[in-house]
Amino acid sequence: MNKGRMNNRFGWFLAAAGFFAAACGEGSGAGEAGQRADAAAVRTEIEAVTRRWEASLIAGAPEAAVPEVFTPDAVRLPSGEPAVRGHEAIARALEGSAPLLEARFTIDDLEVDGSLAFANGTYRVRGPDGTELSGKFLEVWKRTAAGWRIHRVMWD
């Protein structure tokens, strides 16, 4: 299978790529310690969302996890395809997804700035036929009343 076809076939699961959080903070003393504690809390929450997303991909039901992973006005920017905007469109794009054998997203860098977090990293997935796909992603996470959710995502 060529890479372009694999991107079309497996690209949907990358909509949520990656997602551990760490904050870059400036300052010293108690302020810096507080920023590290906040960053640890953000990391914990984003990692939990990421694990739920990976589990939904492995179960073949990512469309059901969309509200727990994306903001209502999220934008998914798949390589070589039109943008997909909002819960309903993202869920529609994911309907009928085959269960994956493996889905793993790793954040290489993440910066938290108020209610936004910027993440880049790598992904590795293995499809139902054993075909593997890996690459990199860039995400913007947003803190919502429901918790941290992916607001924008793109990958290659």
XYZ file of N, CA, C and O in Angstrom:
624
model
N 0.854 -1.168 0.000
C 0.000 0.000 0.000
C 0.898 1.228 0.000
O 1.845 1.288 0.760
N 0.610 2.214 -0.849
C 1.469 3.391 -0.878
C 1.160 4.318 0.277
O 0.101 4.248 0.888
N 2.106 5.223 0.556
C 1.976 6.104 1.723
C 0.757 7.013 1.609
O 0.065 7.251 2.580
N 0.474 7.533 0.386
C -0.684 8.400 0.206
C -1.976 7.691 0.569
O -2.832 8.236 1.244
N -2.106 6.465 0.123
C -3.312 5.704 0.443
C -3.368 5.393 1.933
O -4.426 5.420 2.539
N -2.195 5.093 2.527
C -2.172 4.837 3.966
C -2.599 6.080 4.725
O -3.333 5.987 5.702
N -2.166 7.272 4.293
C -2.576 8.503 4.962
C -4.086 8.655 4.905
O -4.710 9.035 5.882
N -4.688 8.368 3.736
C -6.133 8.461 3.624
C -6.815 7.422 4.488
O -7.817 7.688 5.121
N -6.250 6.227 4.527
C -6.875 5.125 5.253
C -6.704 5.269 6.760
O -7.617 5.006 7.526
N -5.526 5.658 7.186
C -5.247 5.702 8.610
C -5.140 7.120 9.154
O -4.939 7.308 10.339
N -5.264 8.114 8.313
C -5.091 9.491 8.746
C -6.057 9.920 9.829
O -5.705 10.710 10.703
N -7.256 9.409 9.802
C -8.273 9.797 10.775
C -7.830 9.596 12.206
O -8.135 10.383 13.077
N -7.081 8.538 12.461
C -6.722 8.254 13.849
C -5.641 9.183 14.341
O -5.375 9.258 15.524
N -5.034 9.903 13.428
C -3.991 10.835 13.834
C -4.572 12.177 14.244
O -3.855 13.053 14.681
N -5.886 12.309 14.067
C -6.521 13.557 14.436
C -6.220 13.915 15.875
O -6.292 15.078 16.242
N -5.899 12.983 16.636
C -5.615 13.257 18.010
C -4.202 12.956 18.413
O -3.935 12.777 19.589
N -3.348 12.916 17.554
C -1.982 12.534 17.792
C -1.388 13.106 19.050
O -1.700 14.192 19.413
N -0.650 12.280 19.587
C 0.307 12.702 20.580
C -0.259 13.125 21.915
O -1.358 12.970 22.141
N 0.345 13.713 22.874
C -0.358 14.509 23.843
C 0.115 14.393 25.264
O -0.680 14.162 26.105
N 1.253 14.584 25.599
C 1.675 14.703 26.983
C 1.997 16.156 27.186
O 2.413 16.801 26.267
N 1.836 16.701 28.359
C 2.032 18.134 28.522
C 3.121 18.445 29.523
O 3.237 17.814 30.532
N 3.901 19.432 29.185
C 4.894 19.989 30.097
C 4.947 21.469 29.818
O 4.875 21.877 28.686
N 5.035 22.259 30.823
C 5.029 23.701 30.607
C 6.429 24.261 30.710
O 7.243 23.789 31.481
N 6.667 25.279 29.904
C 7.911 26.032 30.018
C 7.565 27.247 30.864
O 6.671 27.991 30.525
N 8.272 27.447 31.943
C 7.978 28.582 32.801
C 9.215 29.405 33.052
O 10.325 28.925 32.993
N 8.985 30.703 33.279
C 10.077 31.592 33.632
C 9.862 32.033 35.062
O 8.775 31.997 35.585
N 10.910 32.467 35.683
C 10.811 32.944 37.042
C 11.624 32.075 37.960
O 12.373 31.217 37.535
N 11.474 32.322 39.241
C 12.242 31.550 40.202
C 11.435 31.359 41.460
O 10.397 31.954 41.641
N 11.954 30.532 42.311
C 11.363 30.334 43.627
C 9.988 29.724 43.567
O 9.701 28.835 42.785
N 9.088 30.244 44.423
C 7.753 29.675 44.569
C 6.955 29.748 43.277
O 6.215 28.831 42.958
N 7.094 30.829 42.502
C 6.372 30.950 41.242
C 6.746 29.841 40.285
O 5.894 29.244 39.639
N 8.018 29.559 40.170
C 8.481 28.493 39.276
C 8.000 27.132 39.759
O 7.579 26.300 38.964
N 8.033 26.904 41.063
C 7.547 25.632 41.609
C 6.054 25.476 41.322
O 5.596 24.387 40.981
N 5.300 26.550 41.416
C 3.867 26.506 41.112
C 3.620 26.197 39.652
O 2.717 25.443 39.312
N 4.433 26.780 38.756
C 4.296 26.504 37.334
C 4.595 25.045 37.039
O 3.926 24.433 36.214
N 5.613 24.486 37.707
C 5.931 23.065 37.499
C 4.787 22.183 37.980
O 4.456 21.193 37.346
N 4.175 22.547 39.107
C 3.042 21.768 39.618
C 1.868 21.858 38.650
O 1.209 20.850 38.372
N 1.600 23.062 38.110
C 0.527 23.221 37.129
C 0.820 22.404 35.875
O -0.066 21.768 35.321
N 2.081 22.441 35.421
C 2.470 21.683 34.234
C 2.267 20.185 34.455
O 1.827 19.475 33.553
N 2.576 19.719 35.649
C 2.393 18.295 35.956
C 0.911 17.928 35.900
O 0.543 16.862 35.402
N 0.047 18.804 36.399
C -1.394 18.545 36.359
C -1.903 18.532 34.918
O -2.716 17.680 34.544
N -1.413 19.458 34.098
C -1.802 19.487 32.681
C -1.332 18.205 31.999
O -2.081 17.566 31.268
N -0.092 17.824 32.257
C 0.458 16.589 31.666
C -0.419 15.390 32.024
O -0.774 14.590 31.160
N -0.782 15.275 33.269
C -1.595 14.143 33.716
C -2.927 14.103 32.978
O -3.353 13.046 32.508
N -3.576 15.246 32.848
C -4.882 15.269 32.185
C -4.760 14.975 30.690
O -5.537 14.190 30.130
N -3.790 15.589 30.034
C -3.626 15.364 28.600
C -3.239 13.908 28.317
O -3.717 13.300 27.356
N -2.410 13.335 29.156
C -2.063 11.922 28.986
C -3.290 11.030 29.115
O -3.443 10.062 28.369
N -4.183 11.350 30.048
C -5.404 10.552 30.211
C -6.288 10.649 28.964
O -6.840 9.645 28.505
N -6.422 11.858 28.412
C -7.207 12.031 27.186
C -6.563 11.239 26.045
O -7.238 10.567 25.266
N -5.242 11.309 25.966
C -4.508 10.583 24.926
C -4.727 9.080 25.040
O -4.960 8.393 24.040
N -4.661 8.533 26.235
C -4.874 7.087 26.419
C -6.299 6.704 26.015
O -6.526 5.653 25.425
N -7.299 7.548 26.329
C -8.677 7.259 25.902
C -8.769 7.244 24.372
O -9.449 6.401 23.796
N -8.080 8.204 23.737
C -8.100 8.263 22.283
C -7.456 7.020 21.679
O -8.010 6.401 20.770
N -6.293 6.646 22.172
C -5.624 5.434 21.682
C -6.524 4.211 21.846
O -6.643 3.394 20.928
N -7.170 4.088 22.997
C -8.059 2.949 23.253
C -9.232 2.937 22.270
O -9.632 1.873 21.784
N -9.778 4.117 21.952
C -10.900 4.170 21.008
C -10.462 3.758 19.602
O -11.220 3.127 18.873
N -9.224 4.101 19.229
C -8.697 3.700 17.919
C -8.492 2.192 17.853
O -8.810 1.553 16.850
N -7.981 1.626 18.918
C -7.750 0.177 18.970
C -9.085 -0.575 18.975
O -9.211 -1.628 18.365
N -10.092 0.017 19.607
C -11.418 -0.605 19.649
C -12.198 -0.416 18.347
O -13.238 -1.043 18.150
N -11.713 0.455 17.467
C -12.425 0.715 16.218
C -13.634 1.606 16.388
O -14.546 1.589 15.562
N -13.644 2.430 17.451
C -14.778 3.315 17.711
C -14.333 4.744 18.022
O -14.786 5.341 18.997
N -13.464 5.331 17.212
C -12.993 6.676 17.531
C -14.087 7.739 17.455
O -14.033 8.731 18.183
N -15.091 7.535 16.596
C -16.146 8.542 16.477
C -16.873 8.755 17.803
O -17.308 9.860 18.107
N -16.979 7.726 18.626
C -17.650 7.845 19.919
C -16.831 8.665 20.915
O -17.390 9.256 21.839
N -15.526 8.723 20.722
C -14.649 9.439 21.651
C -14.448 10.910 21.278
O -13.828 11.655 22.039
N -14.965 11.352 20.147
C -14.714 12.714 19.672
C -15.022 13.776 20.732
O -14.191 14.651 20.986
N -16.173 13.763 21.421
C -16.438 14.807 22.413
C -15.476 14.792 23.607
O -15.281 15.817 24.256
N -14.889 13.642 23.893
C -13.946 13.536 25.008
C -12.531 13.924 24.604
O -11.657 14.027 25.461
N -12.287 14.114 23.312
C -10.935 14.366 22.816
C -10.805 15.740 22.156
O -9.772 16.393 22.296
N -11.833 16.204 21.460
C -11.768 17.441 20.683
C -12.677 18.532 21.247
O -13.731 18.234 21.802
N -12.291 19.794 21.023
C -13.185 20.905 21.343
C -14.342 20.863 20.345
O -14.198 20.318 19.246
N -15.487 21.445 20.705
C -16.624 21.425 19.772
C -16.307 22.060 18.415
O -16.858 21.649 17.400
N -15.415 23.048 18.387
C -15.060 23.720 17.133
C -13.652 23.347 16.659
O -12.985 24.109 15.957
N -13.216 22.146 17.001
C -11.886 21.666 16.607
C -11.755 21.633 15.084
O -12.743 21.481 14.366
N -10.507 21.747 14.633
C -10.213 21.625 13.211
C -9.121 20.582 13.044
O -8.066 20.657 13.667
N -9.408 19.612 12.216
C -8.471 18.542 11.862
C -7.942 18.861 10.471
O -8.720 19.108 9.548
N -6.610 18.893 10.322
C -5.974 19.293 9.074
C -5.120 18.140 8.527
O -3.894 18.166 8.629
N -5.761 17.126 7.935
C -4.996 15.987 7.416
C -4.166 16.392 6.199
O -4.609 17.200 5.377
N -2.997 15.838 6.094
C -2.109 16.118 4.978
C -2.764 15.725 3.652
O -3.256 14.617 3.506
N -2.812 16.667 2.714
C -3.339 16.379 1.392
C -4.848 16.234 1.298
O -5.359 15.759 0.290
N -5.581 16.616 2.349
C -7.038 16.494 2.347
C -7.653 17.788 2.861
O -6.991 18.579 3.521
N -8.946 17.999 2.606
C -9.607 19.199 3.131
C -9.676 19.188 4.664
O -9.677 18.120 5.290
N -9.757 20.376 5.234
C -9.930 20.512 6.683
C -11.273 19.920 7.097
O -12.244 19.946 6.344
N -11.321 19.373 8.307
C -12.547 18.820 8.873
C -12.824 19.632 10.138
O -11.979 19.713 11.031
N -14.011 20.238 10.227
C -14.310 21.185 11.297
C -15.478 20.736 12.162
O -16.553 20.450 11.650
N -15.257 20.685 13.466
C -16.317 20.427 14.427
C -16.571 18.965 14.731
O -16.201 18.084 13.962
N -17.207 18.740 15.890
C -17.489 17.377 16.360
C -18.196 16.521 15.321
O -17.800 15.387 15.057
N -19.280 17.056 14.769
C -20.103 16.246 13.864
C -19.309 15.801 12.632
O -19.332 14.627 12.254
N -18.581 16.716 12.023
C -17.805 16.379 10.820
C -16.652 15.429 11.145
O -16.362 14.508 10.368
N -16.005 15.639 12.276
C -14.904 14.753 12.664
C -15.442 13.349 12.926
O -14.878 12.360 12.457
N -16.553 13.248 13.659
C -17.147 11.932 13.935
C -17.555 11.240 12.639
O -17.314 10.037 12.468
N -18.143 11.990 11.697
C -18.531 11.416 10.405
C -17.314 10.883 9.652
O -17.369 9.819 9.043
N -16.207 11.634 9.711
C -14.988 11.209 9.016
C -14.404 9.926 9.618
O -13.706 9.184 8.937
N -14.712 9.671 10.876
C -14.153 8.510 11.573
C -15.064 7.284 11.553
O -14.635 6.192 11.911
N -16.335 7.456 11.157
C -17.284 6.347 11.150
C -16.757 5.184 10.324
O -16.191 5.377 9.248
N -16.948 3.991 10.821
C -16.551 2.794 10.090
C -15.066 2.476 10.176
O -14.580 1.632 9.432
N -14.370 3.131 11.084
C -12.937 2.867 11.235
C -12.696 1.438 11.698
O -13.360 0.946 12.607
N -11.745 0.795 11.070
C -11.370 -0.552 11.490
C -10.529 -0.467 12.763
O -9.763 0.482 12.934
N -10.675 -1.422 13.663
C -9.840 -1.423 14.871
C -8.360 -1.494 14.493
O -7.984 -2.225 13.577
N -7.550 -0.729 15.193
C -6.103 -0.775 14.978
C -5.482 -1.797 15.913
O -6.008 -2.065 16.993
N -4.356 -2.333 15.512
C -3.620 -3.249 16.380
C -2.769 -2.472 17.380
O -2.489 -2.970 18.472
N -2.377 -1.265 16.988
C -1.531 -0.428 17.850
C -1.777 1.032 17.501
O -1.964 1.374 16.333
N -1.760 1.892 18.503
C -1.848 3.339 18.325
C -1.059 3.975 19.461
O -1.402 3.801 20.628
N 0.012 4.690 19.103
C 0.852 5.303 20.139
C 1.264 6.702 19.695
O 1.782 6.879 18.602
N 1.018 7.683 20.544
C 1.355 9.066 20.286
C 2.312 9.551 21.373
O 2.065 9.325 22.553
N 3.386 10.199 20.955
C 4.402 10.656 21.896
C 4.691 12.134 21.658
O 5.018 12.530 20.536
N 4.587 12.920 22.710
C 4.909 14.353 22.634
C 6.404 14.517 22.822
O 6.970 14.020 23.790
N 7.025 15.225 21.889
C 8.443 15.554 22.039
C 8.616 16.893 22.745
O 9.508 17.053 23.574
N 7.789 17.857 22.404
C 7.849 19.194 22.995
C 6.434 19.666 23.268
O 5.536 19.434 22.444
N 6.250 20.332 24.402
C 4.949 20.902 24.695
C 5.139 22.147 25.533
O 5.945 22.152 26.463
N 4.409 23.182 25.188
C 4.460 24.427 25.932
C 3.033 24.808 26.299
O 2.133 24.770 25.461
N 2.830 25.162 27.551
C 1.520 25.583 28.021
C 1.559 27.094 28.224
O 2.479 27.621 28.843
N 0.556 27.779 27.671
C 0.441 29.226 27.818
C -1.011 29.550 28.136
O -1.848 29.630 27.241
N -1.303 29.670 29.411
C -2.675 29.949 29.836
C -3.602 28.796 29.508
O -3.395 27.666 29.937
N -4.638 29.078 28.690
C -5.629 28.046 28.375
C -5.301 27.286 27.094
O -6.126 26.503 26.620
N -4.093 27.494 26.549
C -3.672 26.762 25.358
C -2.396 25.986 25.633
O -1.556 26.413 26.424
N -2.253 24.855 24.959
C -1.026 24.064 25.031
C -0.653 23.700 23.600
O -1.517 23.342 22.801
N 0.628 23.834 23.280
C 1.137 23.577 21.933
C 2.037 22.351 21.990
O 3.018 22.346 22.722
N 1.692 21.339 21.223
C 2.425 20.071 21.286
C 2.895 19.652 19.904
O 2.187 19.817 18.917
N 4.096 19.107 19.855
C 4.548 18.421 18.646
C 5.198 17.119 19.080
O 5.721 17.001 20.184
N 5.110 16.127 18.208
C 5.658 14.825 18.553
C 5.574 13.860 17.398
O 5.475 14.256 16.240
N 5.594 12.595 17.744
C 5.575 11.528 16.745
C 4.451 10.539 17.041
O 3.979 10.453 18.176
N 4.053 9.825 16.001
C 3.039 8.790 16.174
C 3.501 7.512 15.494
O 4.337 7.525 14.597
N 2.933 6.429 15.945
C 3.125 5.122 15.314
C 1.826 4.360 15.467
O 1.302 4.221 16.578
N 1.313 3.862 14.347
C 0.083 3.071 14.368
C 0.284 1.847 13.496
O 1.101 1.838 12.580
N -0.475 0.819 13.819
C -0.443 -0.414 13.031
C -1.881 -0.783 12.718
O -2.711 -0.943 13.620
N -2.176 -0.884 11.434
C -3.524 -1.177 10.974
C -3.912 -2.622 11.157
O -3.098 -3.462 11.563
N -5.168 -2.950 10.833
C -5.677 -4.308 11.029
C -4.934 -5.355 10.192
O -4.912 -6.520 10.567
N -4.322 -4.928 9.108
C -3.561 -5.868 8.273
C -2.080 -5.886 8.639
O -1.283 -6.517 7.953
N -1.707 -5.196 9.721
C -0.321 -5.156 10.176
C 0.502 -4.037 9.564
O 1.654 -3.836 9.942
N -0.058 -3.295 8.620
C 0.646 -2.180 8.001
C 0.932 -1.108 9.046
O 0.038 -0.711 9.786
N 2.177 -0.655 9.095
C 2.571 0.367 10.061
C 2.711 1.716 9.381
O 3.103 1.802 8.223
N 2.376 2.756 10.128
C 2.504 4.120 9.655
C 3.057 4.940 10.801
O 2.606 4.795 11.943
N 4.023 5.790 10.500
C 4.572 6.665 11.536
C 4.856 8.014 10.922
O 4.968 8.164 9.704
N 4.947 9.026 11.763
C 5.202 10.375 11.298
C 5.234 11.340 12.456
O 5.433 10.952 13.610
N 4.983 12.607 12.136
C 5.014 13.646 13.164
C 3.713 14.443 13.122
O 2.988 14.411 12.139
N 3.441 15.171 14.211
C 2.207 15.948 14.318
C 2.459 17.254 15.056
O 3.453 17.409 15.760
N 1.522 18.168 14.902
C 1.485 19.429 15.637
C 0.054 19.626 16.116
O -0.888 19.478 15.331
N -0.100 19.931 17.388
C -1.439 20.100 17.976
C -1.507 21.372 18.806
O -0.525 21.780 19.411
N -2.709 21.918 18.859
C -3.042 22.964 19.818
C -4.142 22.379 20.694
O -5.178 21.938 20.192
N -3.886 22.333 21.994
C -4.876 21.883 22.974
C -5.488 23.125 23.610
O -4.830 24.152 23.743
N -6.748 23.008 24.035
C -7.436 24.124 24.672
C -8.101 23.638 25.955
O -8.735 22.592 25.973
N -7.948 24.428 27.010
C -8.620 24.102 28.275
C -10.076 24.542 28.155
O -10.363 25.694 27.856
N -11.000 23.609 28.353
C -12.434 23.896 28.282
C -13.063 23.580 29.640
O -12.389 23.040 30.523
N -14.332 23.854 29.774
C -15.034 23.509 31.015
C -14.987 21.999 31.257
O -15.004 21.549 32.406
N -14.903 21.220 30.187
C -14.845 19.762 30.294
C -13.420 19.246 30.497
O -13.219 18.064 30.702
N -12.414 20.126 30.401
C -11.019 19.726 30.543
C -10.236 20.029 29.273
O -10.731 20.694 28.361
N -9.012 19.556 29.203
C -8.153 19.787 28.029
C -8.646 18.971 26.850
O -8.911 17.778 26.971
N -8.782 19.638 25.702
C -9.233 18.998 24.473
C -8.383 19.500 23.311
O -7.894 20.632 23.323
N -8.264 18.680 22.260
C -7.547 19.093 21.060
C -8.399 20.114 20.317
O -9.572 19.880 20.033
N -7.774 21.254 19.974
C -8.460 22.335 19.286
C -8.074 22.392 17.804
O -8.903 22.681 16.954
N -6.815 22.105 17.508
C -6.300 22.049 16.135
C -5.272 20.931 16.058
O -4.500 20.746 16.989
N -5.241 20.208 14.925
C -4.255 19.149 14.757
C -3.917 18.992 13.283
O -4.785 19.085 12.413
N -2.619 18.796 13.025
C -2.166 18.475 11.678
C -1.032 17.481 11.787
O -0.355 17.400 12.813
N -0.827 16.662 10.735
C 0.203 15.641 10.771
C 0.674 15.304 9.368
O 0.074 15.659 8.378
N 1.806 14.593 9.339
C 2.284 14.042 8.069
C 2.835 12.656 8.308
O 2.927 12.178 9.386
